[in-house]
Structures are given as C-alpha cells and as structure tokens.
CSV table of C-alpha atoms in Angstrom, one decimal:
chain,number,residue,atom,x,y,z
A,1,UNK,CA,109.5,66.0,-93.3
A,2,UNK,CA,107.0,68.4,-94.8
A,3,UNK,CA,108.6,71.5,-96.2
A,4,UNK,CA,106.5,74.6,-95.9
A,5,UNK,CA,106.4,77.3,-98.5
A,6,UNK,CA,108.7,80.3,-98.0
A,7,UNK,CA,106.2,83.1,-97.8
A,8,UNK,CA,106.8,86.5,-96.2
A,9,UNK,CA,105.0,86.9,-92.9
A,10,UNK,CA,104.4,83.1,-92.4
A,11,UNK,CA,105.0,81.6,-89.0
A,12,UNK,CA,106.1,78.1,-88.2
A,13,UNK,CA,104.4,77.9,-84.8
A,14,UNK,CA,103.2,74.3,-84.6
A,15,UNK,CA,101.9,74.1,-81.0
A,16,UNK,CA,99.0,76.5,-81.0
A,17,UNK,CA,95.7,74.9,-80.2
A,18,UNK,CA,92.6,75.5,-82.4
A,19,UNK,CA,90.8,77.4,-79.8
A,20,UNK,CA,93.4,80.2,-79.7
A,21,UNK,CA,93.4,80.3,-83.5
A,22,UNK,CA,89.7,80.9,-83.5
A,23,UNK,CA,90.0,83.9,-81.2
A,24,UNK,CA,92.8,85.3,-83.4
A,25,UNK,CA,90.6,84.9,-86.5
A,26,UNK,CA,87.8,86.9,-84.8
A,27,UNK,CA,90.1,89.9,-84.6
A,28,UNK,CA,91.2,89.4,-88.1
A,29,UNK,CA,87.7,90.0,-89.3
A,30,UNK,CA,88.2,93.7,-88.7
A,31,UNK,CA,91.6,93.9,-90.4
A,32,UNK,CA,91.1,91.6,-93.4
A,33,UNK,CA,91.9,93.1,-96.8
A,34,UNK,CA,88.8,92.5,-99.0
A,35,UNK,CA,89.2,90.1,-101.9
A,36,UNK,CA,86.8,87.5,-103.2
A,37,UNK,CA,86.4,83.8,-102.4
A,38,UNK,CA,84.1,81.2,-103.6
A,39,UNK,CA,82.7,78.1,-101.9
A,40,UNK,CA,83.9,74.7,-102.9
A,41,UNK,CA,80.8,72.8,-102.1
A,42,UNK,CA,79.5,72.7,-105.7
A,43,UNK,CA,80.7,70.2,-108.4
A,44,UNK,CA,83.1,71.4,-111.0
A,45,UNK,CA,80.6,70.2,-113.6
A,46,UNK,CA,76.9,70.4,-112.9
A,47,UNK,CA,75.2,67.0,-112.7
A,48,UNK,CA,72.3,67.8,-114.9
A,49,UNK,CA,68.7,68.9,-114.5
A,50,UNK,CA,67.7,69.2,-110.8
A,51,UNK,CA,65.2,66.5,-109.8
A,52,UNK,CA,62.8,67.4,-107.0
A,53,UNK,CA,60.6,65.1,-105.0
A,54,UNK,CA,56.8,65.6,-105.6
A,55,UNK,CA,55.5,68.5,-103.6
A,56,UNK,CA,53.4,67.5,-100.6
A,57,UNK,CA,52.5,68.9,-97.2
A,58,UNK,CA,55.1,66.7,-95.6
A,59,UNK,CA,58.5,68.5,-95.7
A,60,UNK,CA,61.9,68.1,-94.0
A,61,UNK,CA,63.1,70.3,-91.2
A,62,UNK,CA,65.2,72.5,-93.5
A,63,UNK,CA,62.4,72.8,-96.1
A,64,UNK,CA,59.8,74.0,-93.6
A,65,UNK,CA,59.1,77.7,-94.1
A,66,UNK,CA,59.3,80.1,-91.2
A,67,UNK,CA,57.7,83.3,-92.5
A,68,UNK,CA,58.2,85.1,-89.2
A,69,UNK,CA,62.0,84.7,-89.4
A,70,UNK,CA,62.6,85.0,-93.2
A,71,UNK,CA,64.3,88.0,-94.7
A,72,UNK,CA,61.8,90.4,-96.2
A,73,UNK,CA,64.1,91.9,-98.8
A,74,UNK,CA,64.0,95.4,-100.3
A,75,UNK,CA,61.6,96.4,-103.1
A,76,UNK,CA,63.2,98.1,-106.1
A,77,UNK,CA,60.6,98.8,-108.7
A,78,UNK,CA,59.4,95.4,-110.1
A,79,UNK,CA,62.2,93.5,-108.2
A,80,UNK,CA,62.8,92.2,-104.7
A,81,UNK,CA,66.4,92.6,-103.7
A,82,UNK,CA,68.0,90.6,-100.8
A,83,UNK,CA,71.3,92.1,-99.6
A,84,UNK,CA,73.4,89.9,-97.2
A,85,UNK,CA,76.9,89.7,-95.7
A,86,UNK,CA,78.4,86.8,-93.9
A,87,UNK,CA,81.2,87.3,-91.4
A,88,UNK,CA,83.1,84.2,-90.2
A,89,UNK,CA,86.1,83.3,-88.0
A,90,UNK,CA,87.5,79.9,-88.5
A,91,UNK,CA,90.4,77.7,-87.3
A,92,UNK,CA,92.1,74.7,-88.8
A,93,UNK,CA,94.4,72.1,-87.2
A,94,UNK,CA,96.1,71.2,-90.5
A,95,UNK,CA,96.2,74.2,-92.8
A,96,UNK,CA,98.2,72.5,-95.6
A,97,UNK,CA,96.6,69.0,-95.3
A,98,UNK,CA,100.0,67.5,-94.4
A,99,UNK,CA,100.6,63.9,-93.4
A,100,UNK,CA,103.1,64.9,-90.7
A,101,UNK,CA,104.5,68.0,-89.2
A,102,UNK,CA,101.1,69.6,-89.3
A,103,UNK,CA,100.6,73.3,-88.6
A,104,UNK,CA,97.5,75.1,-87.5
A,105,UNK,CA,96.2,78.5,-88.6
A,106,UNK,CA,93.1,80.8,-88.4
A,107,UNK,CA,91.3,82.6,-91.2
A,108,UNK,CA,88.6,85.1,-91.6
A,109,UNK,CA,85.9,85.1,-94.2
A,110,UNK,CA,83.8,88.1,-95.3
A,111,UNK,CA,81.1,87.3,-97.9
A,112,UNK,CA,78.8,90.0,-99.3
A,113,UNK,CA,76.1,89.1,-101.7
A,114,UNK,CA,73.1,90.6,-103.4
A,115,UNK,CA,70.3,88.4,-104.9
A,116,UNK,CA,67.4,89.9,-106.8
A,117,UNK,CA,64.2,88.4,-108.3
A,118,UNK,CA,61.4,89.9,-110.3
A,119,UNK,CA,58.0,90.3,-108.7
A,120,UNK,CA,55.9,89.6,-111.8
A,121,UNK,CA,52.8,87.5,-112.0
A,122,UNK,CA,54.2,85.7,-115.1
A,123,UNK,CA,57.8,85.0,-116.2
A,124,UNK,CA,60.7,85.6,-114.0
A,125,UNK,CA,64.2,87.2,-113.9
A,126,UNK,CA,66.8,86.3,-111.3
A,127,UNK,CA,70.2,87.8,-110.7
A,128,UNK,CA,73.0,87.6,-108.2
A,129,UNK,CA,76.4,89.1,-107.4
A,130,UNK,CA,78.4,87.4,-104.7
A,131,UNK,CA,81.9,87.5,-103.4
A,132,UNK,CA,83.8,86.1,-100.5
A,133,UNK,CA,87.0,87.5,-98.8
A,134,UNK,CA,89.1,84.8,-97.1
A,135,UNK,CA,92.4,85.7,-95.4
A,136,UNK,CA,94.7,83.5,-93.3
A,137,UNK,CA,96.5,84.7,-90.3
A,138,UNK,CA,100.0,83.1,-90.7
A,139,UNK,CA,100.0,81.6,-94.2
A,140,UNK,CA,98.8,84.0,-96.8
A,141,UNK,CA,99.6,81.5,-99.6
A,142,UNK,CA,96.3,79.9,-98.6
A,143,UNK,CA,94.3,83.2,-99.3
A,144,UNK,CA,91.6,82.7,-101.9
A,145,UNK,CA,90.0,85.2,-104.2
A,146,UNK,CA,86.7,84.4,-105.9
A,147,UNK,CA,83.4,85.7,-107.3
A,148,UNK,CA,80.0,84.5,-108.5
A,149,UNK,CA,77.9,86.5,-111.0
A,150,UNK,CA,74.8,85.1,-112.7
A,151,UNK,CA,71.6,85.9,-114.5
A,152,UNK,CA,68.6,83.6,-115.2
A,153,UNK,CA,65.4,84.1,-117.0
A,154,UNK,CA,62.2,82.1,-117.3
A,155,UNK,CA,59.6,82.6,-120.0
A,156,UNK,CA,56.2,81.0,-119.2
A,157,UNK,CA,54.6,79.6,-122.3
A,158,UNK,CA,51.5,77.7,-121.3
A,159,UNK,CA,50.6,76.1,-118.0
A,160,UNK,CA,53.8,74.6,-116.5
A,161,UNK,CA,55.6,74.7,-119.9
A,162,UNK,CA,58.4,77.2,-120.0
A,163,UNK,CA,61.8,78.2,-121.4
A,164,UNK,CA,64.8,79.0,-119.2
A,165,UNK,CA,68.1,80.7,-120.1
A,166,UNK,CA,71.0,81.3,-117.8
A,167,UNK,CA,74.6,82.6,-117.8
A,168,UNK,CA,77.0,82.5,-114.9
A,169,UNK,CA,80.7,83.3,-114.3
A,170,UNK,CA,82.5,82.4,-111.0
A,171,UNK,CA,85.8,81.4,-109.5
A,172,UNK,CA,85.8,78.4,-107.1
A,173,UNK,CA,88.8,76.7,-105.5
A,174,UNK,CA,89.8,73.0,-105.5
A,175,UNK,CA,90.9,72.5,-101.9
A,176,UNK,CA,92.6,69.7,-100.0
A,177,UNK,CA,89.2,68.3,-99.0
A,178,UNK,CA,88.4,67.5,-102.6
A,179,UNK,CA,89.3,64.2,-104.3
A,180,UNK,CA,90.7,66.3,-107.2
A,181,UNK,CA,93.3,68.1,-105.1
A,182,UNK,CA,96.9,67.6,-106.5
A,183,UNK,CA,99.3,65.8,-104.3
A,184,UNK,CA,101.4,67.9,-101.9
A,185,UNK,CA,99.9,71.2,-103.1
A,186,UNK,CA,100.1,74.0,-100.5
A,187,UNK,CA,97.7,76.5,-102.0
A,188,UNK,CA,94.2,75.8,-103.3
A,189,UNK,CA,93.7,75.6,-107.1
A,190,UNK,CA,91.8,78.5,-108.6
A,191,UNK,CA,89.2,77.5,-111.2
A,192,UNK,CA,87.4,80.0,-113.3
A,193,UNK,CA,84.2,78.8,-114.9
A,194,UNK,CA,81.8,80.4,-117.4
A,195,UNK,CA,78.5,78.6,-118.0
A,196,UNK,CA,75.7,79.2,-120.4
A,197,UNK,CA,72.5,77.0,-120.5
A,198,UNK,CA,69.2,76.8,-122.2
A,199,UNK,CA,66.4,74.6,-120.9
A,200,UNK,CA,62.9,73.9,-122.2
A,201,UNK,CA,60.0,72.2,-120.3
A,202,UNK,CA,56.9,70.8,-121.9
A,203,UNK,CA,54.1,69.8,-119.5
A,204,UNK,CA,51.0,67.9,-120.6
A,205,UNK,CA,48.7,66.7,-117.9
A,206,UNK,CA,50.9,64.2,-115.9
A,207,UNK,CA,53.7,64.0,-118.4
A,208,UNK,CA,56.7,66.4,-118.3
A,209,UNK,CA,59.5,66.5,-121.0
A,210,UNK,CA,62.6,68.5,-120.3
A,211,UNK,CA,65.6,69.2,-122.6
A,212,UNK,CA,68.7,71.1,-121.5
A,213,UNK,CA,71.9,72.3,-123.3
A,214,UNK,CA,74.8,73.5,-121.1
A,215,UNK,CA,78.2,74.8,-122.2
A,216,UNK,CA,80.8,75.1,-119.4
A,217,UNK,CA,84.3,76.5,-119.9
A,218,UNK,CA,86.9,75.6,-117.2
A,219,UNK,CA,90.2,77.4,-116.8
A,220,UNK,CA,92.5,76.1,-114.0
A,221,UNK,CA,95.3,78.3,-112.7
A,222,UNK,CA,98.7,76.9,-111.5
A,223,UNK,CA,99.3,76.4,-107.8
A,224,UNK,CA,102.3,76.0,-105.4
A,225,UNK,CA,103.5,72.8,-103.8
A,226,UNK,CA,104.7,72.5,-100.2
A,227,UNK,CA,108.3,73.0,-101.3
A,228,UNK,CA,107.4,76.2,-103.2
A,229,UNK,CA,107.6,74.8,-106.7
A,230,UNK,CA,104.9,75.5,-109.3
A,231,UNK,CA,102.3,72.8,-110.0
A,232,UNK,CA,101.1,73.2,-113.6
A,233,UNK,CA,97.3,72.8,-114.0
A,234,UNK,CA,96.9,74.0,-117.6
A,235,UNK,CA,96.4,70.5,-118.9
A,236,UNK,CA,93.0,70.5,-117.2
A,237,UNK,CA,91.6,73.5,-119.1
A,238,UNK,CA,88.6,72.3,-121.2
A,239,UNK,CA,85.2,73.1,-122.5
A,240,UNK,CA,82.3,70.7,-121.7
A,241,UNK,CA,79.1,70.6,-123.7
A,242,UNK,CA,76.3,68.7,-122.0
A,243,UNK,CA,73.0,67.7,-123.5
A,244,UNK,CA,70.3,66.4,-121.1
A,245,UNK,CA,66.9,64.9,-121.8
A,246,UNK,CA,64.4,63.7,-119.3
A,247,UNK,CA,60.8,62.3,-119.4
A,248,UNK,CA,58.9,62.3,-116.1
A,249,UNK,CA,55.4,60.9,-115.5
A,250,UNK,CA,53.4,61.6,-112.3
A,251,UNK,CA,51.4,58.5,-111.3
A,252,UNK,CA,50.0,60.2,-108.2
A,253,UNK,CA,50.7,63.4,-106.1
A,254,UNK,CA,53.5,61.5,-104.3
A,255,UNK,CA,54.7,59.1,-107.0
A,256,UNK,CA,56.5,59.7,-110.3
A,257,UNK,CA,58.7,57.7,-112.6
A,258,UNK,CA,61.4,59.1,-114.9
A,259,UNK,CA,64.2,58.3,-117.4
A,260,UNK,CA,67.1,60.6,-118.0
A,261,UNK,CA,70.0,60.7,-120.3
A,262,UNK,CA,73.1,63.0,-120.2
A,263,UNK,CA,75.6,63.2,-123.0
A,264,UNK,CA,78.7,65.3,-122.5
A,265,UNK,CA,81.5,66.3,-124.9
A,266,UNK,CA,84.8,67.1,-123.3
A,267,UNK,CA,87.3,69.2,-125.3
A,268,UNK,CA,90.7,69.7,-123.7
A,269,UNK,CA,92.9,72.6,-124.8
A,270,UNK,CA,96.3,71.0,-123.9
A,271,UNK,CA,96.7,67.6,-125.6
A,272,UNK,CA,100.5,67.0,-125.2
A,273,UNK,CA,101.0,67.2,-121.4
A,274,UNK,CA,100.7,63.4,-120.8
A,275,UNK,CA,97.8,62.5,-123.1
A,276,UNK,CA,94.7,64.0,-124.5
A,277,UNK,CA,91.7,63.7,-122.1
A,278,UNK,CA,89.2,64.8,-124.7
A,279,UNK,CA,86.3,62.5,-125.4
A,280,UNK,CA,82.6,62.0,-124.5
A,281,UNK,CA,80.5,60.6,-121.7
A,282,UNK,CA,77.0,59.0,-121.5
A,283,UNK,CA,75.0,58.6,-118.3
A,284,UNK,CA,71.5,57.0,-118.5
A,285,UNK,CA,69.4,56.4,-115.4
A,286,UNK,CA,65.8,55.5,-114.8
A,287,UNK,CA,63.8,55.4,-111.6
A,288,UNK,CA,61.1,56.8,-109.4
A,289,UNK,CA,60.2,59.2,-106.6
A,290,UNK,CA,57.8,57.7,-104.2
A,291,UNK,CA,56.7,57.4,-100.5
A,292,UNK,CA,57.7,54.1,-98.9
A,293,UNK,CA,55.5,55.2,-96.0
A,294,UNK,CA,53.8,58.5,-95.2
A,295,UNK,CA,57.0,59.3,-93.3
A,296,UNK,CA,59.7,58.0,-95.7
A,297,UNK,CA,60.2,59.8,-99.0
A,298,UNK,CA,62.5,58.3,-101.6
A,299,UNK,CA,64.1,59.2,-104.9
A,300,UNK,CA,65.9,56.3,-106.7
A,301,UNK,CA,67.7,56.4,-110.0
A,302,UNK,CA,69.8,53.5,-111.3
A,303,UNK,CA,71.5,53.1,-114.7
A,304,UNK,CA,74.7,53.0,-116.7
A,305,UNK,CA,77.6,55.4,-117.3
A,306,UNK,CA,80.5,55.3,-119.7
A,307,UNK,CA,83.4,57.8,-120.3
A,308,UNK,CA,85.2,57.4,-123.6
A,309,UNK,CA,88.6,59.0,-124.4
A,310,UNK,CA,89.8,59.9,-127.9
A,311,UNK,CA,93.4,58.9,-127.2
A,312,UNK,CA,94.2,55.5,-128.5
A,313,UNK,CA,95.1,53.0,-125.7
A,314,UNK,CA,93.1,54.7,-123.0
A,315,UNK,CA,90.4,52.4,-121.8
A,316,UNK,CA,86.8,53.5,-121.2
A,317,UNK,CA,85.5,54.1,-117.7
A,318,UNK,CA,82.1,52.5,-117.4
A,319,UNK,CA,79.8,50.8,-114.9
A,320,UNK,CA,76.8,51.4,-112.6
A,321,UNK,CA,75.3,54.9,-112.3
A,322,UNK,CA,73.4,55.6,-109.1
A,323,UNK,CA,71.6,58.6,-107.7
A,324,UNK,CA,69.4,58.0,-104.6
A,325,UNK,CA,68.0,60.0,-101.7
A,326,UNK,CA,65.8,59.0,-98.8
A,327,UNK,CA,64.2,61.4,-96.3
A,328,UNK,CA,62.8,59.9,-93.1
A,329,UNK,CA,60.5,62.4,-91.4
A,330,UNK,CA,60.9,61.0,-87.9
A,331,UNK,CA,58.7,63.7,-86.4
A,332,UNK,CA,57.8,67.2,-87.5
A,333,UNK,CA,60.9,68.4,-85.7
A,334,UNK,CA,63.4,65.7,-86.8
A,335,UNK,CA,64.6,64.6,-90.3
A,336,UNK,CA,67.1,61.9,-91.2
A,337,UNK,CA,68.4,62.0,-94.8
A,338,UNK,CA,70.5,59.5,-96.7
A,339,UNK,CA,71.9,60.0,-100.2
A,340,UNK,CA,74.2,58.0,-102.5
A,341,UNK,CA,75.7,58.8,-105.9
A,342,UNK,CA,78.2,57.0,-108.3
A,343,UNK,CA,79.6,58.8,-111.3
A,344,UNK,CA,82.8,59.4,-113.3
A,345,UNK,CA,85.0,62.4,-112.9
A,346,UNK,CA,88.1,63.6,-114.8
A,347,UNK,CA,91.3,63.2,-112.7
A,348,UNK,CA,93.6,66.0,-111.7
A,349,UNK,CA,96.4,63.4,-111.4
A,350,UNK,CA,99.1,63.0,-114.1
A,351,UNK,CA,98.9,59.6,-115.7
A,352,UNK,CA,95.2,59.0,-114.9
A,353,UNK,CA,92.4,60.2,-117.2
A,354,UNK,CA,89.7,59.9,-114.6
A,355,UNK,CA,88.2,58.0,-111.6
A,356,UNK,CA,85.0,56.5,-110.5
A,357,UNK,CA,83.6,58.3,-107.4
A,358,UNK,CA,81.1,56.6,-105.1
A,359,UNK,CA,79.7,58.8,-102.3
A,360,UNK,CA,77.4,58.1,-99.4
A,361,UNK,CA,76.0,60.9,-97.2
A,362,UNK,CA,73.9,61.0,-94.0
A,363,UNK,CA,72.4,64.0,-92.3
A,364,UNK,CA,70.1,64.5,-89.3
A,365,UNK,CA,68.3,67.8,-88.7
A,366,UNK,CA,66.5,68.7,-85.5
A,367,UNK,CA,64.5,71.8,-84.8
A,368,UNK,CA,65.2,72.4,-81.1
A,369,UNK,CA,63.4,75.8,-81.3
A,370,UNK,CA,61.7,77.5,-84.1
A,371,UNK,CA,64.7,79.8,-84.3
A,372,UNK,CA,67.3,77.0,-83.6
A,373,UNK,CA,68.1,74.1,-85.9
A,374,UNK,CA,70.8,71.5,-85.1
A,375,UNK,CA,72.5,69.8,-88.0
A,376,UNK,CA,74.7,66.7,-88.0
A,377,UNK,CA,76.3,65.2,-91.1
A,378,UNK,CA,78.7,62.5,-92.3
A,379,UNK,CA,80.1,61.8,-95.8
A,380,UNK,CA,82.1,58.9,-97.1
A,381,UNK,CA,83.6,58.9,-100.7
A,382,UNK,CA,85.6,56.2,-102.4
A,383,UNK,CA,87.6,57.2,-105.5
A,384,UNK,CA,89.0,54.4,-107.8
A,385,UNK,CA,91.5,55.9,-110.3
A,386,UNK,CA,92.0,54.5,-113.8
A,387,UNK,CA,95.4,53.5,-115.3
A,388,UNK,CA,97.3,54.0,-112.0
A,389,UNK,CA,97.5,52.0,-108.8
A,390,UNK,CA,95.6,54.4,-106.5
A,391,UNK,CA,92.4,54.4,-104.4
A,392,UNK,CA,91.4,57.3,-102.2
A,393,UNK,CA,89.0,57.4,-99.3
A,394,UNK,CA,87.6,60.7,-98.0
A,395,UNK,CA,85.6,60.8,-94.7
A,396,UNK,CA,84.0,63.8,-93.2
A,397,UNK,CA,81.8,64.3,-90.1
A,398,UNK,CA,80.5,67.6,-88.8
A,399,UNK,CA,77.9,69.4,-86.7
A,400,UNK,CA,76.5,72.9,-86.9
A,401,UNK,CA,73.6,75.0,-85.6
A,402,UNK,CA,71.5,77.6,-87.4
A,403,UNK,CA,70.4,80.1,-84.8
A,404,UNK,CA,68.1,82.8,-86.3
A,405,UNK,CA,68.1,85.7,-83.9
A,406,UNK,CA,65.7,87.7,-86.0
A,407,UNK,CA,64.9,88.4,-89.6
A,408,UNK,CA,68.2,90.2,-90.0
A,409,UNK,CA,70.7,88.1,-88.1
A,410,UNK,CA,71.7,84.4,-88.2
A,411,UNK,CA,74.5,82.9,-86.0
A,412,UNK,CA,76.1,79.6,-87.2
A,413,UNK,CA,78.7,77.8,-85.1
A,414,UNK,CA,80.2,74.7,-86.7
A,415,UNK,CA,82.9,72.0,-86.2
A,416,UNK,CA,84.1,69.5,-88.8
A,417,UNK,CA,86.6,66.6,-88.9
A,418,UNK,CA,88.0,65.4,-92.3
A,419,UNK,CA,90.2,62.5,-93.1
A,420,UNK,CA,91.7,61.6,-96.5
A,421,UNK,CA,93.4,58.3,-97.0
A,422,UNK,CA,95.2,57.0,-100.1
A,423,UNK,CA,96.4,53.5,-101.1
A,424,UNK,CA,98.4,52.0,-103.9
A,425,UNK,CA,101.8,52.5,-105.6
A,426,UNK,CA,101.0,56.1,-106.6
A,427,UNK,CA,99.3,57.3,-103.4
A,428,UNK,CA,97.9,60.8,-103.0
A,429,UNK,CA,98.0,63.0,-100.0
A,430,UNK,CA,96.9,61.5,-96.7
A,431,UNK,CA,95.9,63.7,-93.8
A,432,UNK,CA,93.3,64.5,-91.1
A,433,UNK,CA,92.0,67.9,-90.2
A,434,UNK,CA,89.8,69.5,-87.5
A,435,UNK,CA,88.0,72.8,-88.3
A,436,UNK,CA,85.9,75.1,-86.1
A,437,UNK,CA,84.1,78.2,-87.1
A,438,UNK,CA,81.6,80.8,-86.1
A,439,UNK,CA,79.6,82.7,-88.7
A,440,UNK,CA,77.3,85.7,-88.4
A,441,UNK,CA,74.9,86.5,-91.3
A,442,UNK,CA,73.5,90.0,-91.6
A,443,UNK,CA,70.6,90.4,-94.1
A,444,UNK,CA,67.6,92.4,-95.1
C-alpha cells in the first residue's frame, strides 16, 4: 500500500472526482501564496542549435500570424515590453503518481512574466523575467517554486552573419511525468540551472556556417519519498560544456542540406555515490529539409551518437541518432505534425549511468475560427536503461483549445492523460493520471 507523506494540512480523501477538484482550484487562485514555479516541458540539457525549416509562404496553423489578435506590447524608449500573467486552475486524479491507492488533488497556478525586445533597425537585445506560482489544495509537499531570468544579444556583422551571446538562470522541476523521475518520490525534484552561450553565424550566399559554445551548470535539490524519507539527488550535480558546429547549404528556397556535430563534456561533482558519471558525448547527424509535396514539409537528420564514461568498467552508450519532423498542411486551417527523436540521457537512477530515449510525437491543429484553435497531441517514449534490467514506456495524449477573446485575453482549457509503465528486475514507478485545467492569460 502506498504510504503518503505526513504533511500538516494534507487530507487523505481518495474518492473526490476530478471535476470537484477543478472547482476547488478555481477558488484557490484568489488565496494562493505567491512563489515561483517553472515549466517542465524543456529538456534539462539543450539539444543544440535550433534548426528551422526554410521560410516559405506555406505555414502551419500555429505559425500563421494573426496581427489583429496579437498583443501590441508597451513602448519603453527603444524597447517593446510585453507584460503577461497566466492564471490557471487544474485537477489531477493521481497527485503522487502512485501505482495503487491513488489520491486526487487540485492546484492553482499564477505565472507573471515580462518579455522585452529592442526596437532597433540593426542588432537586437532580448530579456525576460518569468515566475510561476503553483499551490496544491491538499498536499503542499507538491508545491513548486521556480523562476526564469535571461538576457540575449545579437550583433549583426554583415548580411545574415552575426554573433549572439546569452545568459540564463532558472529553476525547473523534474516531475512524475518525466523519464528521469526517481522511483516512489512524492515531491518533484527542483533543478537549478545556469547557462551561458556564445554563437557565431557566417553566411555566404547559400552557405551558412554556425558555431556554438554552451556551458550549463546543473544543481539538483533533494526530494521526499512517499514514506517521507529524503531522496538524495546531489550525485546528479554537474557542469556540461557543449560545443556545436553545423554547415548548411540552401539548394533552393524550400530545400537545404546540413551536417551537424555536437560534442559535450560532462563533469560531475560527486564521484563516490555509486560511480562517477563524468565523461563525454558525441552526436553527429546529417540530413536535409525539403518539401515532399507542396503540402508536406520535412526535416530529417540521421547519424550516430556515443556516450563515454570515465569510470572503468562502464560501457559506452552508442547507436542511431535521429531527429525528424514532418508537417502535413492538410488545408490552410488544418495541420498534422509528426516528429521523432533518439538520443542519450543521463539517468537519475542509482546503478545506471544513462539510458537511450526514443520519442515519437503526433499533433493535429485545426483553426475552427480565427480566434479559436483546437489542438490534439500524443507522445510515446521508450527508455532503455544501461547496466540495469529496466525499460520504461511513457505515453501521453491530450487536447486543448486556444481561444483568443481579444488582444489582451486568451482562454485555454485542456485535458491530458498520461501513463508510465516499467518492466524488468529494477522497475521504476508505474502509474496513470488524468489532468484537467483551465487557464486565462492576461497580456498587453
């Protein structure tokens, strides 16, 4: 039987339905005590230089601009500032991601943010300050505090050649929906990141050369298990130095070929927990972006990856590297997107240095009205762990709607179902969860 943490103010009511939790969360929006929270949708380590499909007049539903509905921002000297706040009420059927004896809960989210960009004819300066306040109704052990502060500059040299520098500090959370979540943890795992990067782009006619150096410092905080004990996460603290180089050649306005290499040095602080996970990683891919037909846009990269560990006796992780995306523009109002990726990630599991993650995603976007976009999505991820007998499968399906009432207000209802399965002698947490939410965005 799952043992819940002994936390003051927690309730053990197990029979509440999700709908009643959502109503309770709505009232909690008013009473929530502000602290910060960060989204968990981003990767712990960035995957390299963003790769964009060639620009054409054919765009997806979510890419299509709607000038009459977009926020105008506020002019402040030479800058355009975009203030925004998101208010959300959510409910979950399985707050702890338990296999049995599941309990539901509701939570409220308040997320203010300010984004600013320069309004210069050349060069650019971007900045943002973001925070999110998340508070649970019955189980405050699940409360999350986070932040996101960043600054990025671009120096235009000649034509499309430029130099970019960026610094960022944030706190994100490893949740039960992630393949990196420790077994039987009750609270999410706080992760503080500091990132500094420098990128140069040299463009000559149809050829573009890009080089990038990125240093990321990761600091994990301890978390609590379902029985209230501390789960140590210090052995995952590390600094990753990533060097990326890419050459891209545009054959035509809709076709380009590229080759990209990413070399990463992983330096772990704690080397005597179970073994030292320090080492290096190489990921090389080559491919093309092209139109299969005027309605099908494709990006395909295939190559090789290998993760080497400094500790003697720890075998390398290596194999196929894959990064692919297909956008099918069914009509101007409907887009179907498919994406696939295969890479190596460091494990948060004792005894395993890492795992190979293979992910397949599908999304359909339909513009029912100019102010109403419907979104359906599904994700399937397979995680094969090294050195231990364990394979995880994560499945997610969800639907949401983006209803833009006017330039200043956006309403977003959503519902999501997630299932995590684990097989082997050292299985991880297995559970399923249903979440529902309603978000209101206020912006200028």
